[in-house]
């Protein structure tokens, strides 16, 4: 399904790291998902959340987005993707929550539940089956592997797993998301599509008993 112009305009105005073609692919894939609970790991300011929310409205799903809002490693001072405008002057720490809150109030509140916590905290109590899981959180090897191990088992048969910033060639980017994809394929997920650094996989449905 083609990304509506209004949604594209809203998403383009939100700070984030989702290229246009990958955003369009994220929306299109999400509109093919079944209604139910969708889970996004890594919110930042809500660019991809806007796209997921628009797709969720189309199919009747609800999105849960999880982030502690203090940024990933690459968002910290001294790193390439550090944004000084996001630093809380009171604490001196990166804080994307106030910026995300505006996006949430303006565009997301009807279909999105925002959880402000680490993925380790949420993993300790999460028990809901997931029709769509979008992994786009911290890209260190330890955290990326944790997030996959914690939440991928909740993807129901026929459900979708999307992983962002996947670079098989180390010259193009960090390897942790690629290692997650490799693990998912080993675990039986089947690759559905590739758009730039966005990979879509599906958990197979059980074969009918003859």
CSV table of C-alpha atoms in Angstrom, one decimal:
chain,number,residue,atom,x,y,z
A,1,UNK,CA,0.0,0.0,0.0
A,2,UNK,CA,1.3,3.5,-0.9
A,3,UNK,CA,2.2,5.8,2.0
A,4,UNK,CA,-0.4,8.6,2.2
A,5,UNK,CA,1.1,12.0,1.4
A,6,UNK,CA,-0.2,13.4,4.8
A,7,UNK,CA,1.5,10.6,6.7
A,8,UNK,CA,4.8,11.1,4.7
A,9,UNK,CA,4.7,14.8,5.5
A,10,UNK,CA,4.2,14.2,9.2
A,11,UNK,CA,6.9,11.6,9.4
A,12,UNK,CA,9.4,13.8,7.5
A,13,UNK,CA,9.0,16.6,10.1
A,14,UNK,CA,9.9,14.2,13.0
A,15,UNK,CA,13.5,13.8,13.9
A,16,UNK,CA,14.9,10.3,13.3
A,17,UNK,CA,17.0,8.1,11.1
A,18,UNK,CA,14.5,6.3,8.8
A,19,UNK,CA,15.3,7.0,5.1
A,20,UNK,CA,12.3,7.8,2.9
A,21,UNK,CA,12.3,4.5,0.9
A,22,UNK,CA,12.6,2.4,4.1
A,23,UNK,CA,9.8,4.4,5.7
A,24,UNK,CA,7.6,3.7,2.8
A,25,UNK,CA,8.5,0.0,3.0
A,26,UNK,CA,7.8,-0.1,6.7
A,27,UNK,CA,4.4,1.3,6.2
A,28,UNK,CA,3.6,-1.0,3.3
A,29,UNK,CA,4.7,-4.1,5.2
A,30,UNK,CA,2.8,-3.1,8.3
A,31,UNK,CA,-0.4,-2.7,6.3
A,32,UNK,CA,0.0,-6.4,5.4
A,33,UNK,CA,0.1,-7.4,9.1
A,34,UNK,CA,-2.8,-8.7,11.0
A,35,UNK,CA,-4.7,-6.7,13.6
A,36,UNK,CA,-3.7,-7.2,17.2
A,37,UNK,CA,-0.7,-6.0,19.2
A,38,UNK,CA,2.3,-4.5,17.4
A,39,UNK,CA,5.5,-3.9,19.3
A,40,UNK,CA,8.2,-1.3,18.4
A,41,UNK,CA,11.5,-1.4,20.2
A,42,UNK,CA,13.2,2.0,19.9
A,43,UNK,CA,11.0,5.1,19.7
A,44,UNK,CA,13.5,8.0,19.6
A,45,UNK,CA,11.2,11.0,18.6
A,46,UNK,CA,8.6,8.9,16.9
A,47,UNK,CA,9.3,9.0,13.1
A,48,UNK,CA,8.8,5.3,12.6
A,49,UNK,CA,6.0,5.3,15.2
A,50,UNK,CA,4.1,7.7,12.9
A,51,UNK,CA,4.4,5.2,10.1
A,52,UNK,CA,3.4,2.2,12.2
A,53,UNK,CA,0.4,4.2,13.6
A,54,UNK,CA,-0.9,5.1,10.2
A,55,UNK,CA,-0.7,1.4,9.1
A,56,UNK,CA,-2.3,0.3,12.4
A,57,UNK,CA,-5.3,2.5,11.7
A,58,UNK,CA,-5.7,0.9,8.3
A,59,UNK,CA,-5.8,-2.7,9.7
A,60,UNK,CA,-7.3,-2.1,13.2
A,61,UNK,CA,-4.1,-2.8,15.2
A,62,UNK,CA,-2.6,-1.2,18.4
A,63,UNK,CA,1.0,-0.2,18.7
A,64,UNK,CA,3.2,-0.4,21.8
A,65,UNK,CA,6.4,1.5,21.5
A,66,UNK,CA,9.2,1.1,24.1
A,67,UNK,CA,12.1,3.4,24.8
A,68,UNK,CA,13.9,4.8,27.9
A,69,UNK,CA,14.4,8.0,25.8
A,70,UNK,CA,18.0,8.6,26.9
A,71,UNK,CA,19.3,7.6,23.5
A,72,UNK,CA,21.4,4.8,22.2
A,73,UNK,CA,25.2,4.7,22.3
A,74,UNK,CA,25.5,6.5,19.0
A,75,UNK,CA,23.4,9.3,20.3
A,76,UNK,CA,25.7,10.2,23.2
A,77,UNK,CA,28.1,13.1,23.4
A,78,UNK,CA,31.2,12.6,21.1
A,79,UNK,CA,29.3,10.2,18.8
A,80,UNK,CA,28.2,11.0,15.2
A,81,UNK,CA,24.5,11.1,15.9
A,82,UNK,CA,24.5,13.2,19.1
A,83,UNK,CA,22.0,16.1,18.9
A,84,UNK,CA,22.7,18.8,21.4
A,85,UNK,CA,19.2,20.2,21.1
A,86,UNK,CA,18.0,17.0,22.8
A,87,UNK,CA,20.1,17.4,26.0
A,88,UNK,CA,18.1,18.2,29.2
A,89,UNK,CA,19.9,21.2,30.8
A,90,UNK,CA,18.8,20.0,34.2
A,91,UNK,CA,20.5,16.7,34.0
A,92,UNK,CA,22.9,17.1,31.1
A,93,UNK,CA,21.6,13.8,29.7
A,94,UNK,CA,20.0,13.2,26.3
A,95,UNK,CA,16.2,13.2,26.6
A,96,UNK,CA,14.0,12.6,23.6
A,97,UNK,CA,10.8,12.2,25.6
A,98,UNK,CA,9.6,15.9,25.5
A,99,UNK,CA,10.0,15.9,21.7
A,100,UNK,CA,8.3,12.6,21.3
A,101,UNK,CA,5.5,13.7,23.6
A,102,UNK,CA,4.5,16.4,21.1
A,103,UNK,CA,4.5,13.9,18.3
A,104,UNK,CA,2.4,11.5,20.5
A,105,UNK,CA,-0.2,14.1,21.4
A,106,UNK,CA,-0.5,15.4,17.9
A,107,UNK,CA,-0.5,12.2,15.9
A,108,UNK,CA,-0.4,9.0,17.8
A,109,UNK,CA,-2.5,8.8,21.0
A,110,UNK,CA,-5.4,6.9,19.4
A,111,UNK,CA,-3.5,3.8,18.4
A,112,UNK,CA,-0.1,4.0,20.3
A,113,UNK,CA,0.8,3.2,23.9
A,114,UNK,CA,4.2,4.6,24.9
A,115,UNK,CA,6.2,2.7,27.5
A,116,UNK,CA,9.1,4.7,29.0
A,117,UNK,CA,11.4,2.0,30.2
A,118,UNK,CA,14.4,-0.1,29.3
A,119,UNK,CA,13.8,-3.3,27.2
A,120,UNK,CA,15.1,-5.3,30.2
A,121,UNK,CA,12.4,-3.9,32.4
A,122,UNK,CA,9.6,-4.5,29.8
A,123,UNK,CA,10.9,-8.0,29.0
A,124,UNK,CA,10.4,-9.0,32.7
A,125,UNK,CA,6.7,-8.7,32.4
A,126,UNK,CA,5.8,-8.8,28.7
A,127,UNK,CA,3.5,-11.8,27.9
A,128,UNK,CA,1.4,-10.7,25.0
A,129,UNK,CA,1.5,-12.3,21.6
A,130,UNK,CA,2.8,-9.9,18.9
A,131,UNK,CA,1.6,-9.8,15.3
A,132,UNK,CA,4.4,-7.4,14.3
A,133,UNK,CA,7.7,-6.8,16.0
A,134,UNK,CA,9.9,-3.9,14.9
A,135,UNK,CA,13.4,-4.0,16.3
A,136,UNK,CA,15.1,-0.6,16.1
A,137,UNK,CA,16.6,0.0,19.5
A,138,UNK,CA,20.1,0.1,20.8
A,139,UNK,CA,22.5,-1.5,18.3
A,140,UNK,CA,25.2,-2.8,20.6
A,141,UNK,CA,25.6,-6.5,20.2
A,142,UNK,CA,24.5,-7.2,23.8
A,143,UNK,CA,21.4,-5.1,23.7
A,144,UNK,CA,20.3,-6.1,20.1
A,145,UNK,CA,20.7,-9.8,21.0
A,146,UNK,CA,18.8,-9.2,24.3
A,147,UNK,CA,15.9,-7.5,22.5
A,148,UNK,CA,15.6,-10.3,20.0
A,149,UNK,CA,15.7,-13.0,22.6
A,150,UNK,CA,13.2,-11.2,24.8
A,151,UNK,CA,10.6,-10.3,22.3
A,152,UNK,CA,10.9,-12.5,19.2
A,153,UNK,CA,9.5,-15.5,21.0
A,154,UNK,CA,6.2,-13.5,21.4
A,155,UNK,CA,5.8,-13.2,17.6
A,156,UNK,CA,2.9,-15.4,16.8
A,157,UNK,CA,2.8,-17.9,13.8
A,158,UNK,CA,2.3,-15.9,10.7
A,159,UNK,CA,3.5,-12.7,12.5
A,160,UNK,CA,6.1,-10.3,11.1
A,161,UNK,CA,9.6,-9.4,12.4
A,162,UNK,CA,11.2,-6.3,11.0
A,163,UNK,CA,14.8,-5.3,11.8
A,164,UNK,CA,16.2,-1.9,10.9
A,165,UNK,CA,19.8,-0.8,10.2
A,166,UNK,CA,20.8,-4.3,8.9
A,167,UNK,CA,24.2,-4.1,7.1
A,168,UNK,CA,25.8,-7.5,6.1
A,169,UNK,CA,29.0,-5.6,5.0
A,170,UNK,CA,30.8,-4.2,8.0
A,171,UNK,CA,32.0,-1.3,5.8
A,172,UNK,CA,28.4,-0.1,5.6
A,173,UNK,CA,27.5,-0.1,9.3
A,174,UNK,CA,27.4,-1.9,12.6
A,175,UNK,CA,26.8,-5.6,12.6
A,176,UNK,CA,24.5,-6.3,15.6
A,177,UNK,CA,21.2,-6.0,13.6
A,178,UNK,CA,22.6,-8.3,10.9
A,179,UNK,CA,23.5,-10.8,13.5
A,180,UNK,CA,20.0,-10.6,14.8
A,181,UNK,CA,18.7,-11.4,11.3
A,182,UNK,CA,21.1,-14.3,11.0
A,183,UNK,CA,19.8,-15.6,14.3
A,184,UNK,CA,16.2,-15.2,13.3
A,185,UNK,CA,16.8,-17.1,10.1
A,186,UNK,CA,18.4,-19.9,12.1
A,187,UNK,CA,15.4,-19.9,14.4
A,188,UNK,CA,13.1,-20.5,11.5
A,189,UNK,CA,11.9,-17.1,10.5
A,190,UNK,CA,11.6,-16.7,6.7
A,191,UNK,CA,12.8,-13.5,4.9
A,192,UNK,CA,10.0,-11.7,3.1
A,193,UNK,CA,11.6,-8.5,1.8
A,194,UNK,CA,14.6,-6.2,1.9
A,195,UNK,CA,14.5,-2.4,1.4
A,196,UNK,CA,17.8,-0.7,2.1
A,197,UNK,CA,18.7,-1.6,5.6
A,198,UNK,CA,15.2,-2.8,6.5
A,199,UNK,CA,14.6,-6.5,6.6
A,200,UNK,CA,11.2,-8.1,6.9
A,201,UNK,CA,10.8,-11.7,8.1
A,202,UNK,CA,7.8,-13.9,9.0
A,203,UNK,CA,7.4,-16.7,11.5
A,204,UNK,CA,5.9,-19.6,9.5
A,205,UNK,CA,2.5,-20.9,10.2
A,206,UNK,CA,2.3,-24.5,11.4
A,207,UNK,CA,1.9,-26.9,8.5
A,208,UNK,CA,-1.5,-28.6,8.5
A,209,UNK,CA,-1.6,-32.1,9.8
A,210,UNK,CA,-2.5,-34.6,7.0
